[in-house]
XYZ file of C-alpha atoms in Angstrom:
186
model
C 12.454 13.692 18.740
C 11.722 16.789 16.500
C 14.750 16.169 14.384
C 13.235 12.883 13.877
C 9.816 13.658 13.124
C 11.607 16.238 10.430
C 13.322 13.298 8.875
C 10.409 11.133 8.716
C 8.344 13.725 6.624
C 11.236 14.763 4.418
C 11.250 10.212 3.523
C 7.459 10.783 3.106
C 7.770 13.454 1.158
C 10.601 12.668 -0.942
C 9.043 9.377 -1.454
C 5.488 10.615 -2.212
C 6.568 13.707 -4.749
C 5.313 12.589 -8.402
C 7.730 13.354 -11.876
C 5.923 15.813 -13.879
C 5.372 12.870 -16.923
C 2.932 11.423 -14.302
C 0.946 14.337 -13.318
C 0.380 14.852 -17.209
C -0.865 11.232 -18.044
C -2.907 11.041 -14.724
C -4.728 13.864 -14.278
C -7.791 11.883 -11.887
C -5.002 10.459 -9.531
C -5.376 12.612 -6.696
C -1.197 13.927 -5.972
C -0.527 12.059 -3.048
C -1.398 8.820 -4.685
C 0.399 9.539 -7.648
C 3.892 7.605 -8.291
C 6.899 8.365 -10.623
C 6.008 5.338 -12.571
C 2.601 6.833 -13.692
C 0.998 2.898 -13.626
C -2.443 3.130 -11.978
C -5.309 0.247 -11.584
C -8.180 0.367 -9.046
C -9.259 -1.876 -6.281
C -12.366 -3.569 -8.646
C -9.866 -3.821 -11.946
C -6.715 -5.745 -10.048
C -9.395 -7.946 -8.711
C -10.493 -8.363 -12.030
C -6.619 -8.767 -13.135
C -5.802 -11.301 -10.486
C -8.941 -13.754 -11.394
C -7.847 -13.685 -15.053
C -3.800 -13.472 -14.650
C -3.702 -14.968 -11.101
C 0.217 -16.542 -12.151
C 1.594 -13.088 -13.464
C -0.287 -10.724 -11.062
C 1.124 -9.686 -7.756
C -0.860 -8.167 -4.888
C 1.730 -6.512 -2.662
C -0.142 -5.317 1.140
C 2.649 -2.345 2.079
C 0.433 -1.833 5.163
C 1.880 -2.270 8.984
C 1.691 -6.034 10.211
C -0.852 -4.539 12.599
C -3.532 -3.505 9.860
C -2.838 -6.539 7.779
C -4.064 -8.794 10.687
C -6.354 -6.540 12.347
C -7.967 -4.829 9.940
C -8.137 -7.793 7.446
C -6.388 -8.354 3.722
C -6.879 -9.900 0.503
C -6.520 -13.232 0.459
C -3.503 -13.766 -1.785
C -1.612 -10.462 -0.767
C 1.783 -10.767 0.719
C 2.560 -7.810 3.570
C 5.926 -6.149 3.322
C 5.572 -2.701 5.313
C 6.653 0.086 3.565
C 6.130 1.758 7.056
C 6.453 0.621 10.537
C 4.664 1.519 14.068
C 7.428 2.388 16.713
C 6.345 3.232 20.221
C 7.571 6.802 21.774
C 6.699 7.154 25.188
C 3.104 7.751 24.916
C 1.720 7.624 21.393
C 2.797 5.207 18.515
C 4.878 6.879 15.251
C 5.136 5.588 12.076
C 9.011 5.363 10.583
C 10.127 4.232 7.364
C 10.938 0.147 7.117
C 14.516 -0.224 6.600
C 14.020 -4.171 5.241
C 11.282 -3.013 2.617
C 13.480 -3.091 -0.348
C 15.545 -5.957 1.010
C 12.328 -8.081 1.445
C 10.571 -6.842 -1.701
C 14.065 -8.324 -3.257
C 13.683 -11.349 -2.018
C 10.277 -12.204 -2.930
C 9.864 -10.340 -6.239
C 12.240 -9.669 -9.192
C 12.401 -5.987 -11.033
C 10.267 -7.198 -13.757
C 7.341 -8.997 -11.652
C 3.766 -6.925 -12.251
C 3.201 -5.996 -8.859
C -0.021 -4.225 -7.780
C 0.403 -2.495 -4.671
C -1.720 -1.924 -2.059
C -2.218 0.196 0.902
C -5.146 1.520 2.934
C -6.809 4.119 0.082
C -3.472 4.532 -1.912
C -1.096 7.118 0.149
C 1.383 4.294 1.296
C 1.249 2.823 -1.752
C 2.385 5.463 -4.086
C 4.865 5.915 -1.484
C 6.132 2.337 -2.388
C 5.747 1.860 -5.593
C 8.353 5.043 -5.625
C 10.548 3.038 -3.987
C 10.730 0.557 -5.761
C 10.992 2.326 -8.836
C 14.196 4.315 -7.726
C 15.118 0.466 -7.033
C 15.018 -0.806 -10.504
C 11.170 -2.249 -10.574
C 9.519 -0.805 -13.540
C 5.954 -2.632 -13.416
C 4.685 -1.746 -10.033
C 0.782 -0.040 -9.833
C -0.516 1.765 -7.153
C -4.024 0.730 -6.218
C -5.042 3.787 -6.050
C -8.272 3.440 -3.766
C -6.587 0.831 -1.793
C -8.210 -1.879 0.931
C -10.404 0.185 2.561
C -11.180 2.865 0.183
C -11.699 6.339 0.477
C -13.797 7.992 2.665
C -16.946 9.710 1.883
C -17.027 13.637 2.326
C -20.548 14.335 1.668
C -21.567 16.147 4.920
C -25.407 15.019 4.326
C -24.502 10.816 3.867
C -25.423 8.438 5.703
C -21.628 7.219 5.469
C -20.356 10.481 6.152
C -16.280 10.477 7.026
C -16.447 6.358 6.414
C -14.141 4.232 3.742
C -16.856 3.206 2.117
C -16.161 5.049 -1.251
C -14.106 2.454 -3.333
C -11.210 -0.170 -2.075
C -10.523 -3.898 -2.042
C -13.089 -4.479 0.495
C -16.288 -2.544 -0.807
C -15.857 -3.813 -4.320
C -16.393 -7.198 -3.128
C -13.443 -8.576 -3.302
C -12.349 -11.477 -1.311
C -10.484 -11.082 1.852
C -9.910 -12.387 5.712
C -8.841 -12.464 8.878
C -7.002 -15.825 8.321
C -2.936 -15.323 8.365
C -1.113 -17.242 6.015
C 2.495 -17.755 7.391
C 3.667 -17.640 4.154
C 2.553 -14.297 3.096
C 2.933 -12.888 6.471
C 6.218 -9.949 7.030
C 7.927 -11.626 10.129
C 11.210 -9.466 10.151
């Protein structure tokens, strides 16, 4: 189980570890959002993006199936987990999803503008690496992601709540509703 776990991080790690080109262009990108191809957009501006480009912009979910339906998604968003839940014994792990790629392939060619989102832009970096070492060279990390980042204000109201940023507290559309089309059914 421990050799597992250690494989696991290295992925996350490997996955998640930024080229120095992006750490110069992006110096507000906190690191573990930041991705190898250096293309950033928030939560407010792909909304913006989608309503005027809706035809050539992609909204990729990379969350688990779980958060997609229970938690809630954007309404045109198609969820391909970079990351799955696997049950060991007692608690739930997450492990890298060995169809990502394959089922990022299938839906999207390396060229499609794909904006990439996650639950406040870890996951998504994580992706969007991914799919860069695959060939795709317009992918964006949505870098405050569905839910946003929480606040860390000690006095706030919203103290240690996603309520700083994200798809859903910029107004942004989104649902419970599945769409069997855009749903990940491996």
């Amino acid at each position: 189980m421990r050799q597992r776990l250690a494989h696991v991080i290295a992925f996350v790690l490997m996955m998640v570890a930024p080229i120095t080109s992006s750490l110069a262009d992006s110096p507000a990108v906190p690191l573990m959002k930041q991705t190898s191809l250096g293309l950033y957009i928030t939560a407010t501006d792909a909304w913006a993006e989608w309503q005027a480009n809706p035809k050539t912009t992609t909204i990729l979910d990379v969350r688990t199936q779980e958060e997609y339906m229970l938690i809630g998604h954007t309404t045109m968003a198609r969820n391909i987990p970079v990351m799955v839940m696997e049950p060991i014994r007692e608690r739930i792990s997450m492990a890298p999803n060995p169809d990502f790629v394959a089922q990022v392939k299938k839906h999207y060619a390396p060229d499609t503008r794909l904006f990439i989102l996650c639950r406040s832009g870890g996951r998504s970096a994580m992706a969007v690496n991914i799919l860069a070492k695959e060939g795709f060279t317009q992918v964006y990390n949505i870098v405050d992601g569905f839910e946003g980042d929480t606040i860390k204000e000690t006095g706030h109201a919203d103290y240690g709540k996603r309520k700083l940023n994200g798809w859903v507290n910029a107004g942004a559309p989104w649902t419970y509703d599945l769409n069997r089309e855009l749903l990940y059914l491996p």
